[in-house]
Short mmCIF file of C-alpha atoms in Angstrom, two decimals:
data_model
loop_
_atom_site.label_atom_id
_atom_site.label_comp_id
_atom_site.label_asym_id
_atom_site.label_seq_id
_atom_site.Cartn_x
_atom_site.Cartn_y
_atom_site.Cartn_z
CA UNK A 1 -64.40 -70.29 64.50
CA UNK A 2 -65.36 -73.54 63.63
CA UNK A 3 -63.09 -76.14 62.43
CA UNK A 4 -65.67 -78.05 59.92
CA UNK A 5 -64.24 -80.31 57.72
CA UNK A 6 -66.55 -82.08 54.72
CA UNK A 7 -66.56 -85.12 54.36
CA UNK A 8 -65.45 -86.08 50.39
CA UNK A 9 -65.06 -89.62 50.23
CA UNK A 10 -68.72 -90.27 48.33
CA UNK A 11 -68.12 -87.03 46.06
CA UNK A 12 -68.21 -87.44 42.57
CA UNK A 13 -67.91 -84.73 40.25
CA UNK A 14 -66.39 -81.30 40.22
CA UNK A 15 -65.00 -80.86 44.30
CA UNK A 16 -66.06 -77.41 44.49
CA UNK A 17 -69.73 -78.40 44.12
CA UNK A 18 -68.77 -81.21 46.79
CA UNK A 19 -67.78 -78.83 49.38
CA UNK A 20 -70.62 -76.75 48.78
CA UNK A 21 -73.21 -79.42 48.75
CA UNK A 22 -71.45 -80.66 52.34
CA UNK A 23 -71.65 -76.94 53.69
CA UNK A 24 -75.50 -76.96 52.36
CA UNK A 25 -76.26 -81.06 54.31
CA UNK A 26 -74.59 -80.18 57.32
CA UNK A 27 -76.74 -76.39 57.24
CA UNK A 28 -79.84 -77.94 57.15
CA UNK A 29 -78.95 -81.37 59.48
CA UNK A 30 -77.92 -77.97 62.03
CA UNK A 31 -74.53 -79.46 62.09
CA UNK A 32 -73.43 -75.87 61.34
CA UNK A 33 -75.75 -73.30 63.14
CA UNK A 34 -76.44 -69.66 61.45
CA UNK A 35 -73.84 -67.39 62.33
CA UNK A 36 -71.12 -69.78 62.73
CA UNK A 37 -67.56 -68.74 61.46
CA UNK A 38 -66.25 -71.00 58.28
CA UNK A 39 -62.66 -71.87 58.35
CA UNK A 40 -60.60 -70.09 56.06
CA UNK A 41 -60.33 -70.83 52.96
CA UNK A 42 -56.61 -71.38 52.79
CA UNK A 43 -56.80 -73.68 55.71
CA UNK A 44 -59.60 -75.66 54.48
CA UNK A 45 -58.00 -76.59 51.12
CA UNK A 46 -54.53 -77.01 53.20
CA UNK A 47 -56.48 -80.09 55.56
CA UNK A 48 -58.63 -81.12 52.11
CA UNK A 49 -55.19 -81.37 50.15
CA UNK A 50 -57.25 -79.37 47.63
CA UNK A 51 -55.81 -75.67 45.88
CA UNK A 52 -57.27 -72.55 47.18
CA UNK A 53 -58.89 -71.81 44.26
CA UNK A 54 -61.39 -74.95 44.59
CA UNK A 55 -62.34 -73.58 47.57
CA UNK A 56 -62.69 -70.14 46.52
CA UNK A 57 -65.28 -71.79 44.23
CA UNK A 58 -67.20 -73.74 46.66
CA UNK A 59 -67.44 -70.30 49.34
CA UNK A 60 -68.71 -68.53 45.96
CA UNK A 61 -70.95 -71.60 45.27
CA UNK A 62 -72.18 -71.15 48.84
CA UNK A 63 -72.69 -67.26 48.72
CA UNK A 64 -74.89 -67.79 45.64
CA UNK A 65 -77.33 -70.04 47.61
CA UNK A 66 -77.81 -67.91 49.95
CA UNK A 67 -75.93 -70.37 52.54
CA UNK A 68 -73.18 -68.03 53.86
CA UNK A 69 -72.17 -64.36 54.20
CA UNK A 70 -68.47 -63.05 53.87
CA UNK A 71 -66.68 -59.43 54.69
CA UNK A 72 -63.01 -59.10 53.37
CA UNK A 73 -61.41 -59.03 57.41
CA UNK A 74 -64.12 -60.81 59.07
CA UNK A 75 -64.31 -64.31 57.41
CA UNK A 76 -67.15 -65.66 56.30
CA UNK A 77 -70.75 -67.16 58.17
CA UNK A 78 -73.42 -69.10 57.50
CA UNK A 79 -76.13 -67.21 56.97
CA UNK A 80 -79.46 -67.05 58.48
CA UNK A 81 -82.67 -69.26 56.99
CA UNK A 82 -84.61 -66.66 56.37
CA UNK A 83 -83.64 -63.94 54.53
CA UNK A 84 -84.45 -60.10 55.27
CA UNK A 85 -87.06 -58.27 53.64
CA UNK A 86 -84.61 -55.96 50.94
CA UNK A 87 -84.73 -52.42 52.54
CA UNK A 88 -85.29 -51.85 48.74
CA UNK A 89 -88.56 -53.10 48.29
CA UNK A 90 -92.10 -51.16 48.77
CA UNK A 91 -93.67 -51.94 52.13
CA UNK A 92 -97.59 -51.62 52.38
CA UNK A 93 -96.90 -51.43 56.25
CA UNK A 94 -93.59 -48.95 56.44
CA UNK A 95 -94.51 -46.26 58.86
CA UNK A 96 -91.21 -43.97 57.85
CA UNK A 97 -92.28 -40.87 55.51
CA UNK A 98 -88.29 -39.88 56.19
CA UNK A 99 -87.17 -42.42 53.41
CA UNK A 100 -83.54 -41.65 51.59
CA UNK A 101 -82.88 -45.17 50.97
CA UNK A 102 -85.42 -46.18 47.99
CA UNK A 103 -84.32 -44.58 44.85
CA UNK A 104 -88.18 -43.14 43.98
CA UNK A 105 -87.41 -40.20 41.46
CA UNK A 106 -90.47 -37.91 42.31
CA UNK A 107 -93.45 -40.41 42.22
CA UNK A 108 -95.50 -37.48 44.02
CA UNK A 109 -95.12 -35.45 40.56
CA UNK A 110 -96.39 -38.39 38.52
CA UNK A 111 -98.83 -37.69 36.02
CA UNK A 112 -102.77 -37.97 37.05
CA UNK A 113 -103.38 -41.79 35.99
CA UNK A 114 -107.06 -41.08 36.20
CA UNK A 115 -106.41 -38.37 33.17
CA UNK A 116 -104.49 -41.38 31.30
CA UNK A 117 -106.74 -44.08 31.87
CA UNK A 118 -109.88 -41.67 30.58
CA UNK A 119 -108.44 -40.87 27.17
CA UNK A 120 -106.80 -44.75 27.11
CA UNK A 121 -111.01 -45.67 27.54
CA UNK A 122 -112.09 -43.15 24.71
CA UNK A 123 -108.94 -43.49 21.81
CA UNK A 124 -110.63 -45.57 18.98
CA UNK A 125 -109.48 -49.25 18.49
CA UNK A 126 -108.88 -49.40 21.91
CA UNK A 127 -109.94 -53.19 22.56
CA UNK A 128 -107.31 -54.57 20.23
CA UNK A 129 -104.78 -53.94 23.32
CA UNK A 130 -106.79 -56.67 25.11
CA UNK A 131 -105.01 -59.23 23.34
CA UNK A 132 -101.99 -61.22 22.39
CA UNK A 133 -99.44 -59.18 20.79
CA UNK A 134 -95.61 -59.82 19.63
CA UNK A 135 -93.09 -60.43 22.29
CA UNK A 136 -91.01 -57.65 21.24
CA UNK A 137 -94.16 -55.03 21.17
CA UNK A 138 -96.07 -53.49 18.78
CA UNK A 139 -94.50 -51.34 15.87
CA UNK A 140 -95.74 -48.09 17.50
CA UNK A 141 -94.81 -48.96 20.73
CA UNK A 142 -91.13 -49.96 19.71
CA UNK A 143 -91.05 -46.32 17.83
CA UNK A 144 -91.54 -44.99 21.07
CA UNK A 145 -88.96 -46.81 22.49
CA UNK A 146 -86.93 -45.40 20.28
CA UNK A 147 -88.03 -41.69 21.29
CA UNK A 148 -87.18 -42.74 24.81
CA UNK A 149 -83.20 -43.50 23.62
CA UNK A 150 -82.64 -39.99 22.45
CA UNK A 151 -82.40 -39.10 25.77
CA UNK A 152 -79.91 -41.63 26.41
CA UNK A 153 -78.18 -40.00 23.25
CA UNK A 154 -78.31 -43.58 20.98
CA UNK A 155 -79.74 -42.90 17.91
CA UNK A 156 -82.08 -46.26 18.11
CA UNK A 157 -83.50 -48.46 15.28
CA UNK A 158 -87.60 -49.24 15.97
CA UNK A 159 -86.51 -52.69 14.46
CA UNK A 160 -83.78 -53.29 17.21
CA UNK A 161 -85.84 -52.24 20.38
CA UNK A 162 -87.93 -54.63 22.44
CA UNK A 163 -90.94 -53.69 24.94
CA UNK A 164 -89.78 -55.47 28.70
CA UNK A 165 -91.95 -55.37 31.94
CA UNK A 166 -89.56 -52.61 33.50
CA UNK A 167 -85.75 -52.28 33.61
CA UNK A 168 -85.14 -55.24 35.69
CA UNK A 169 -86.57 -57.52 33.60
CA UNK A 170 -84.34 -55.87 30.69
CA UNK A 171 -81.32 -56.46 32.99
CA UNK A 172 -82.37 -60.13 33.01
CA UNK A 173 -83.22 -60.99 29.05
CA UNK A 174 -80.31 -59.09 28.29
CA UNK A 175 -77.92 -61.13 30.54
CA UNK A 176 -79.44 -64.37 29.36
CA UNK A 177 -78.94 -63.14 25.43
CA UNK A 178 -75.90 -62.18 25.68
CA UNK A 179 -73.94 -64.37 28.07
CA UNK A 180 -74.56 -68.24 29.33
CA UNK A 181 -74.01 -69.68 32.76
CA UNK A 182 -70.31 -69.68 34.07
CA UNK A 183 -69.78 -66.55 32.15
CA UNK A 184 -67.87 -64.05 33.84
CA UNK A 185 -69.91 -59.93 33.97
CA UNK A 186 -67.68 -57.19 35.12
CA UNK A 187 -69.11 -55.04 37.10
CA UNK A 188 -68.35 -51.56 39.28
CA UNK A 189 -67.05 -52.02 42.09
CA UNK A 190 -70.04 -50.56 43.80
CA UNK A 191 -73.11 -51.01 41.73
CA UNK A 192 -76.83 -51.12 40.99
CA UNK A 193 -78.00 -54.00 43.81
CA UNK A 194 -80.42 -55.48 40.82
CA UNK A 195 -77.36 -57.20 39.23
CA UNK A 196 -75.77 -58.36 42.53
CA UNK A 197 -78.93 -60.57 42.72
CA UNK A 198 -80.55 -61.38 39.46
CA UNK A 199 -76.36 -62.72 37.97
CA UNK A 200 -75.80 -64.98 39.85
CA UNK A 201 -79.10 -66.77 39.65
CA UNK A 202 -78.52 -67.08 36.23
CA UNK A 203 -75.55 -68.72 36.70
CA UNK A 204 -72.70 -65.63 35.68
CA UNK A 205 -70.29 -64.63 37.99
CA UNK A 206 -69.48 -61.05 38.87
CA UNK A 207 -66.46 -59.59 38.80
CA UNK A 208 -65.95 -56.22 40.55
CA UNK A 209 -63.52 -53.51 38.77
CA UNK A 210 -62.23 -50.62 40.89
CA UNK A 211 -62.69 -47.11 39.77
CA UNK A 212 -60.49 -44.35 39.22
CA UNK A 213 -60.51 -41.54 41.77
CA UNK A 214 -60.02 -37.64 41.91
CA UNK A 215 -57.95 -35.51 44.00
CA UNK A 216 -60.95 -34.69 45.57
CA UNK A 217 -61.62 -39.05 46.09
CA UNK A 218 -64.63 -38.88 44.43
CA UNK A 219 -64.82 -41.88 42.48
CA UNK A 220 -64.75 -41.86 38.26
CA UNK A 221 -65.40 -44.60 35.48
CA UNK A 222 -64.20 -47.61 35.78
CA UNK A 223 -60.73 -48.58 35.63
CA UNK A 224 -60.40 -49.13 31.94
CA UNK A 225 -56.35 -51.12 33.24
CA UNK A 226 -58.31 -53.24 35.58
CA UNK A 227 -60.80 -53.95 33.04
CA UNK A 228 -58.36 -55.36 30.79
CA UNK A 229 -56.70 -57.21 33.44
CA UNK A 230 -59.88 -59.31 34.35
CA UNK A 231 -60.32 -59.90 30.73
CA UNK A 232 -57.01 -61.44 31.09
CA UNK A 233 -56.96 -63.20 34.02
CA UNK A 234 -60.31 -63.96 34.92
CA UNK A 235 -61.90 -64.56 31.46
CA UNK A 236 -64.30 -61.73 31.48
CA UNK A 237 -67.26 -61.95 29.25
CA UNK A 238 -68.92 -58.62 29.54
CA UNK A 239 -69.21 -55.63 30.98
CA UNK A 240 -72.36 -53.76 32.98
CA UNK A 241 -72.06 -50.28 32.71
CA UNK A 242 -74.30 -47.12 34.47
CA UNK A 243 -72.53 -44.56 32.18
CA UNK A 244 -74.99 -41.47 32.83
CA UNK A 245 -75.59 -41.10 36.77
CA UNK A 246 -73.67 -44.60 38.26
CA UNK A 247 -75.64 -45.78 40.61
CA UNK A 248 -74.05 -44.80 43.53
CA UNK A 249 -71.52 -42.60 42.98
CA UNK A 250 -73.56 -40.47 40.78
CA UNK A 251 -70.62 -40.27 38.31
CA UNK A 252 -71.30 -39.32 34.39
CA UNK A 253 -68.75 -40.87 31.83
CA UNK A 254 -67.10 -38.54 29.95
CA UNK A 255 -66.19 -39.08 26.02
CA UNK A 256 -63.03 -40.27 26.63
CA UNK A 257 -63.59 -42.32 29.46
CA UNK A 258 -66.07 -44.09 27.35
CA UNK A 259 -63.75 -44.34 24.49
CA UNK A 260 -61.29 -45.93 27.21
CA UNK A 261 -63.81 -48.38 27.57
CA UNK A 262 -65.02 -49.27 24.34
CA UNK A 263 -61.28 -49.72 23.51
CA UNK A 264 -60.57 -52.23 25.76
CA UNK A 265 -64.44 -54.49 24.95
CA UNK A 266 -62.97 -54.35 21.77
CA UNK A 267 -59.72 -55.56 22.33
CA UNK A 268 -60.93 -58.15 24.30
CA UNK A 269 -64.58 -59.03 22.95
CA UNK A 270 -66.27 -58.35 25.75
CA UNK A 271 -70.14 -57.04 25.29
CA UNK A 272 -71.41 -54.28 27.16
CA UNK A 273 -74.96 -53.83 28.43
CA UNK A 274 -75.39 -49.87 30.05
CA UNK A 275 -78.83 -49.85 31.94
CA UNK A 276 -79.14 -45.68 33.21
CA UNK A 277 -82.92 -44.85 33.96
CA UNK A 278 -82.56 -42.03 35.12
CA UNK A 279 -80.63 -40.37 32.23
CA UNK A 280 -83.01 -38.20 31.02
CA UNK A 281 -82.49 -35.79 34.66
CA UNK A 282 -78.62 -35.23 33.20
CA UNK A 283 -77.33 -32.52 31.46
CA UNK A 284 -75.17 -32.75 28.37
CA UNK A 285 -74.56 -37.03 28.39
CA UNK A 286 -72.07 -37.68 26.00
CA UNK A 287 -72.98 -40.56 22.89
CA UNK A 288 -74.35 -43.97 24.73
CA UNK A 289 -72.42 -46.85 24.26
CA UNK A 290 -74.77 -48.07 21.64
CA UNK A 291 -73.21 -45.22 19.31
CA UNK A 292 -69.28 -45.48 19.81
CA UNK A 293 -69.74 -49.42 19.68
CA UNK A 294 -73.09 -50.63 18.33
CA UNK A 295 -71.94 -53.86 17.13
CA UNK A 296 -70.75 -54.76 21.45
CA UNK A 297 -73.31 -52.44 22.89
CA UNK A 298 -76.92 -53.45 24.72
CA UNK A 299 -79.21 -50.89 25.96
CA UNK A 300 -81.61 -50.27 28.89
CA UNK A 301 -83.99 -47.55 28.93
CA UNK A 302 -86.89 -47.32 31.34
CA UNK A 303 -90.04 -45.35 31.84
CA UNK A 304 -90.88 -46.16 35.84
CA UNK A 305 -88.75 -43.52 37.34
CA UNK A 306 -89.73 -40.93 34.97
CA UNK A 307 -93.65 -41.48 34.79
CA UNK A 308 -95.03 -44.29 36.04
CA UNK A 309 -93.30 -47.06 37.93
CA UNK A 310 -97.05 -49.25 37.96
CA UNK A 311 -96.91 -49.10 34.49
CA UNK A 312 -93.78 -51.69 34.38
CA UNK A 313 -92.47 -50.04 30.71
CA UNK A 314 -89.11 -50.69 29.68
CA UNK A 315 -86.97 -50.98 26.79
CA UNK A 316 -83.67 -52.63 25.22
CA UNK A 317 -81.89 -52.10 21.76
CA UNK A 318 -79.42 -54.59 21.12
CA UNK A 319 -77.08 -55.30 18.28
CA UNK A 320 -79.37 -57.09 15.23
CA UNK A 321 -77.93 -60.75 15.83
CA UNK A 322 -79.38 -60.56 19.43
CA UNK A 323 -82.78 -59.67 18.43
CA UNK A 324 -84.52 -63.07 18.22
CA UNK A 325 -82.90 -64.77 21.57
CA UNK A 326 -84.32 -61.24 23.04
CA UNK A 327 -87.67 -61.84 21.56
CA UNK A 328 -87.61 -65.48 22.55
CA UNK A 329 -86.47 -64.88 26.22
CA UNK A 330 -89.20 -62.24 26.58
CA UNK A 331 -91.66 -64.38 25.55
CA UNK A 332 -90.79 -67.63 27.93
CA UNK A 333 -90.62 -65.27 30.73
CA UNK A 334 -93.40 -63.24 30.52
CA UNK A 335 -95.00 -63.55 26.53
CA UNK A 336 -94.48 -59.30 26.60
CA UNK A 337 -94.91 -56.68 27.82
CA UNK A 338 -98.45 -55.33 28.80
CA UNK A 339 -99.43 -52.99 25.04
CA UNK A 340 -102.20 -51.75 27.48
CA UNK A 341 -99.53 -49.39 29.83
CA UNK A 342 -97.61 -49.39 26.99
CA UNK A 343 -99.94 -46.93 24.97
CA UNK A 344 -100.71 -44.85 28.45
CA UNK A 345 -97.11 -43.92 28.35
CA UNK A 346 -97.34 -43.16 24.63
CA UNK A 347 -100.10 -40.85 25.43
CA UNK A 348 -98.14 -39.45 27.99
CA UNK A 349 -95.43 -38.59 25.30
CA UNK A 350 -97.70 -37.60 22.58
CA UNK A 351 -99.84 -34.50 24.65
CA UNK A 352 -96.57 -33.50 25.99
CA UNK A 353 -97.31 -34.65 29.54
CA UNK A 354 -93.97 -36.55 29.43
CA UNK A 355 -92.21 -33.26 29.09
CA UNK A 356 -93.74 -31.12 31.75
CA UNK A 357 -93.30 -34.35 34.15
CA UNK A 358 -89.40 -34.32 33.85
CA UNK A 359 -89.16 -30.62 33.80
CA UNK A 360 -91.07 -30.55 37.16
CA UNK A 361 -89.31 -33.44 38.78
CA UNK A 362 -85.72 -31.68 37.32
CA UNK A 363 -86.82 -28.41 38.93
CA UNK A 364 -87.74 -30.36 42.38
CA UNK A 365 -84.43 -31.89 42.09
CA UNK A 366 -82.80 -28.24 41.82
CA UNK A 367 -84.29 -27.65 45.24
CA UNK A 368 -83.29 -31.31 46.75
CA UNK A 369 -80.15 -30.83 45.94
CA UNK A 370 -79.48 -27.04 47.37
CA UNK A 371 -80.96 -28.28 50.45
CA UNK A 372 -78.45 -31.24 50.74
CA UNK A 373 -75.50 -28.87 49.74
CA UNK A 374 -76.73 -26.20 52.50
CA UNK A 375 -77.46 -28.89 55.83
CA UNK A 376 -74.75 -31.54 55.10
CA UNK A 377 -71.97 -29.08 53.23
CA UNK A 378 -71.26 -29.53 49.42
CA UNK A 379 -68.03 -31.34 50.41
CA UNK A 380 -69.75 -34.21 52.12
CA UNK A 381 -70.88 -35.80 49.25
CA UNK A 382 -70.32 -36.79 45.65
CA UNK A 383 -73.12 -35.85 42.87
CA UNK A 384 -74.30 -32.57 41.04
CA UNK A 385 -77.51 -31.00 41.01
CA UNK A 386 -78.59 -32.99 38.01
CA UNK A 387 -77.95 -36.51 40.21
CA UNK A 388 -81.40 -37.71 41.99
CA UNK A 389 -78.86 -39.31 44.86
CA UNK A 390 -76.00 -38.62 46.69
CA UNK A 391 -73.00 -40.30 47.45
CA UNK A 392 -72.06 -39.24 50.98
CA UNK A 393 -69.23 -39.81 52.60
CA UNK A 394 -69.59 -41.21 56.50
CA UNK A 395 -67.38 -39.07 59.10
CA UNK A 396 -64.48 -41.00 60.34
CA UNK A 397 -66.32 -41.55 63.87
CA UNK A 398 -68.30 -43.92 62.23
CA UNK A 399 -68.93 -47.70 60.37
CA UNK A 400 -71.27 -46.88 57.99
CA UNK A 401 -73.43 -49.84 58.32
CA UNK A 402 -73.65 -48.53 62.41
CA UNK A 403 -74.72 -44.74 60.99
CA UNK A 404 -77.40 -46.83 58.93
CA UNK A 405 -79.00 -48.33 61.85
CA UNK A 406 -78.74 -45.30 64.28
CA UNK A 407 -80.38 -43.09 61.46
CA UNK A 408 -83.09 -46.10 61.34
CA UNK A 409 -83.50 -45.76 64.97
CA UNK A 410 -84.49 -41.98 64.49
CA UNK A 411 -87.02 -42.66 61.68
CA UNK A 412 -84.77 -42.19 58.36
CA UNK A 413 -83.99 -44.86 55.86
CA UNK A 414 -80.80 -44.73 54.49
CA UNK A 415 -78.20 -47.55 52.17
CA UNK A 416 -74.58 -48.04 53.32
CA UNK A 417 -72.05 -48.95 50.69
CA UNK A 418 -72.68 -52.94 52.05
CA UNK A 419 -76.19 -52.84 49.43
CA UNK A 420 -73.89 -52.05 46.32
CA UNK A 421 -71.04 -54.45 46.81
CA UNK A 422 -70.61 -58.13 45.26
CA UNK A 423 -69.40 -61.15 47.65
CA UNK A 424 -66.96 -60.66 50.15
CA UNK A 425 -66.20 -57.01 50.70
CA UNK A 426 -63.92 -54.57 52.59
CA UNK A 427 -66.22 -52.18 54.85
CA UNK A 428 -66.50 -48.95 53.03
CA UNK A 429 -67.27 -45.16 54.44
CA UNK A 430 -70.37 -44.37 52.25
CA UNK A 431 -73.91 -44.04 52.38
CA UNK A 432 -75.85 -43.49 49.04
CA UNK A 433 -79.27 -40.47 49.83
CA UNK A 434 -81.80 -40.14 47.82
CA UNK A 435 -83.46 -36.84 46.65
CA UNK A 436 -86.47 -37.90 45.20
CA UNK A 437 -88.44 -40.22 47.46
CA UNK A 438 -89.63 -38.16 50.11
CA UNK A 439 -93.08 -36.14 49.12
CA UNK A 440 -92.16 -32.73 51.26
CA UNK A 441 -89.23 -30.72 51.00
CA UNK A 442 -90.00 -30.25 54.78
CA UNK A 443 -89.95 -33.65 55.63
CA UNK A 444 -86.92 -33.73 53.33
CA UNK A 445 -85.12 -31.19 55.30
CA UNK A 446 -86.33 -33.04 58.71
CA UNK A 447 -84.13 -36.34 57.38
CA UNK A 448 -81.18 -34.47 56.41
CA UNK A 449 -81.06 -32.44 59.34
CA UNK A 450 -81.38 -35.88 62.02
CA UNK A 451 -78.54 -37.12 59.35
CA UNK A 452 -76.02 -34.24 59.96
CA UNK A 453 -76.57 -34.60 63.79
CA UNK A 454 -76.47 -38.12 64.03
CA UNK A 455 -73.21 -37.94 62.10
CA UNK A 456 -72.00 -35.57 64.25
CA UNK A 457 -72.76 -36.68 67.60
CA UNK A 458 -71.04 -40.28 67.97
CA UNK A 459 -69.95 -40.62 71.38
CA UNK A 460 -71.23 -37.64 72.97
CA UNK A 461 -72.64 -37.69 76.26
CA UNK A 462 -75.96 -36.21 75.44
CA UNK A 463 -76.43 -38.52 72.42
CA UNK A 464 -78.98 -37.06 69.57
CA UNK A 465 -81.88 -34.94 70.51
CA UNK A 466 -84.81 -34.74 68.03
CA UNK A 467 -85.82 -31.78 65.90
CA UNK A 468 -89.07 -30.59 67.19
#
């Protein structure tokens, strides 16, 4: 470990930012070098004469750089220059075709874009989507936003909804509407890796809220107690919210674990935002969050992992007094949202294409999911057969982060709990698989089948032998 101590004497201003703007000199001078242990925190603000919680700050400060790491256990490191390449991004160059990491919902059953783009080229009128158009969309295109929210079960308002480039980009005009830098978001405890990201950039710190469990362990909504309590103590804001299929434990919301919720944002004014894309693949959702509290409630809805994920479509609805600082925030960031891909989907919806496209990708997702439940056992994972992912639980034998890099070893991609986890964190036994990204149920089968060996030979003396 090394004993680095700042040096405050020049500071002026808040201390926190002191410390971290030390950590970040002495980084780059190579004072520190990357992967060097940080005292901890306690002892630093003991030999600084400072409280813990200034330091807590300044680590956090740090962490949202980019500066250091931290694990709950280990400590905390500085962190290398260069980041990695995010496992979740497309790669022209990856080789692997045995990919359960990405969460692609069926892009191989996408509809025929050549089809699209030849009756885009012939529909009459077609040249006034070559222009400038609102920031919040065209009329007809924010109608079939609306269409899009039934399936999230909100009964949307045209005049409320707002065309974004994708679901991220909602995420990000939604945070900066609702919230303002220093905020406070609460968040799952393991959650969509988007927000880990994109929040703290804008200046909002996370706050991770444990869920409830099962007999069984699997994991359940938020802790509606604990949700409260870090409206208490730590002056939660907000609330981010996967209510349909959480992202990763797969877990739907029921009724009254969303009435849970809305009871305690009300209590405590916090606003929710629920972002679910792939809602439409589940059966029976109960009312969104937009319906049991419209007045708190923002909502995501997203065409990529449905249709057409180069088409960048997305969609919000957000309470009335929101709507300008969303229309204003779409158009500094990107003026709005292409009209162009925004009619192809329309299309898409109108000739019915949009409904034989999810009832193909539903029924491949049958099959996915009986082939997980038959080569890994329906115990060894949480989700249903109406969940594109599962949440699979990593055999005692095993850290989960050292099954994800044997399984990369043998050719399969795969996302240990580490991905879905804000700041420091406690090593958890989970790795999230995905159904949807791999084109052939063969090569499917293949992945799951090295994953279930792999898994099960840790420490043998033979080690894993390939399937031919």
């Amino acid at each position: 470990m090394t004993i680095w101590l700042p040096d405050l004497t020049a500071a002026s201003g808040p201390i926190y930012l002191a410390v971290a703007d030390a950590l970040e000199g002495d980084i780059r001078t190579g004072a520190l070098k990357v992967g060097e242990k940080l005292p901890p925190q306690r002892e630093l603000a003991y030999q600084l004469g400072v409280t813990l919680g200034t330091i807590t700050r300044a680590y956090r400060e740090a962490e949202r750089r980019r500066l250091v790491r931290g694990e709950i256990g280990r400590g905390t490191y500085v962190a290398p220059e260069e980041m990695e390449v995010s496992p979740l991004i497309p790669r022209e160059d990856r080789t692997s075709d045995l990919d359960l990491a990405r969460n692609f919902a069926y892009p191989h059953l996408n509809p025929d874009l050549g089809k699209g783009l030849g009756r885009l080229a012939r529909m009459p009128g077609i040249d006034r989507l070559n222009g400038f158009v609102p920031s919040e969309g065209l009329s007809s295109h924010r109608e079939l936003g609306a269409q899009f929210f039934d399936f999230y079960r909100l009964d949307a308002d045209p005049a409320n909804v707002a065309l974004t480039c994708g679901a991220q980009h909602g995420i990000q005009i939604l945070l900066q509407a609702l919230f303002k830098p220093g905020d406070a978001v609460a968040v799952d405890a393991f959650t969509y890796p988007s927000i880990l990201n994109s929040a703290p950039h804008l200046g909002l710190r996370l706050v991770p809220v444990p869920a409830l469990r099962n007999d069984a362990g699997d994991f359940l909504a938020m802790d509606p107690e604990a949700l409260a309590g870090a409206a208490r103590t730590q002056d939660v804001k907000g609330v981010f919210l996967m209510p349909n299929m959480q992202n990763p434990t797969t877990h739907t919301m029921s009724i009254e674990e969303r009435q849970a919720i809305v009871a305690v944002a009300r209590h405590h004014g916090l606003k929710i935002i629920e972002d679910d894309p792939y809602t439409p693949f589940v059966e029976n959702c109960p009312f969104a969050f937009g319906m049991l509290a419209p007045e708190l409630t923002a909502s995501i809805a997203s065409t990529s992992k449905l249709l057409s994920p180069g088409s960048r479509v997305g969609f919000v609805h957000v309470p009335r007094s929101y709507g300008v600082a969303v229309r204003n925030l779409i158009g500094e960031s990107t003026w709005m949202a292409s009209p162009i891909t925004a009619e192809l989907i329309a299309g898409w919806v109108r000739d019915g294409t949009f409904a034989r496209t999810l009832a193909a990708k539903r029924q491949a997702n049958l099959v996915r999911h009986a082939m997980a439940c038959e080569i890994l056992g329906r115990e060894a994972f949480q989700g249903g057969s109406d969940k594109v992912f599962g949440w699979y639980r990593v055999p005692d034998r095993w850290a989960a982060r050292d099954l994800e890099a044997d399984l990369g070893k043998s050719g399969v991609a795969a996302l240990s709990a580490r991905y879905f986890q804000q700041g420091e964190r406690s090593p958890a036994p989970y790795l999230r698989l995905t159904f949807g990204s791999i084109v052939g149920d063969i090569e499917f089968r293949r992945a799951l089948t090295i994953l279930r060996d792999t898994a099960a030979n840790r420490g043998s003396s033979t080690g894993f032998r390939p399937i031919a």
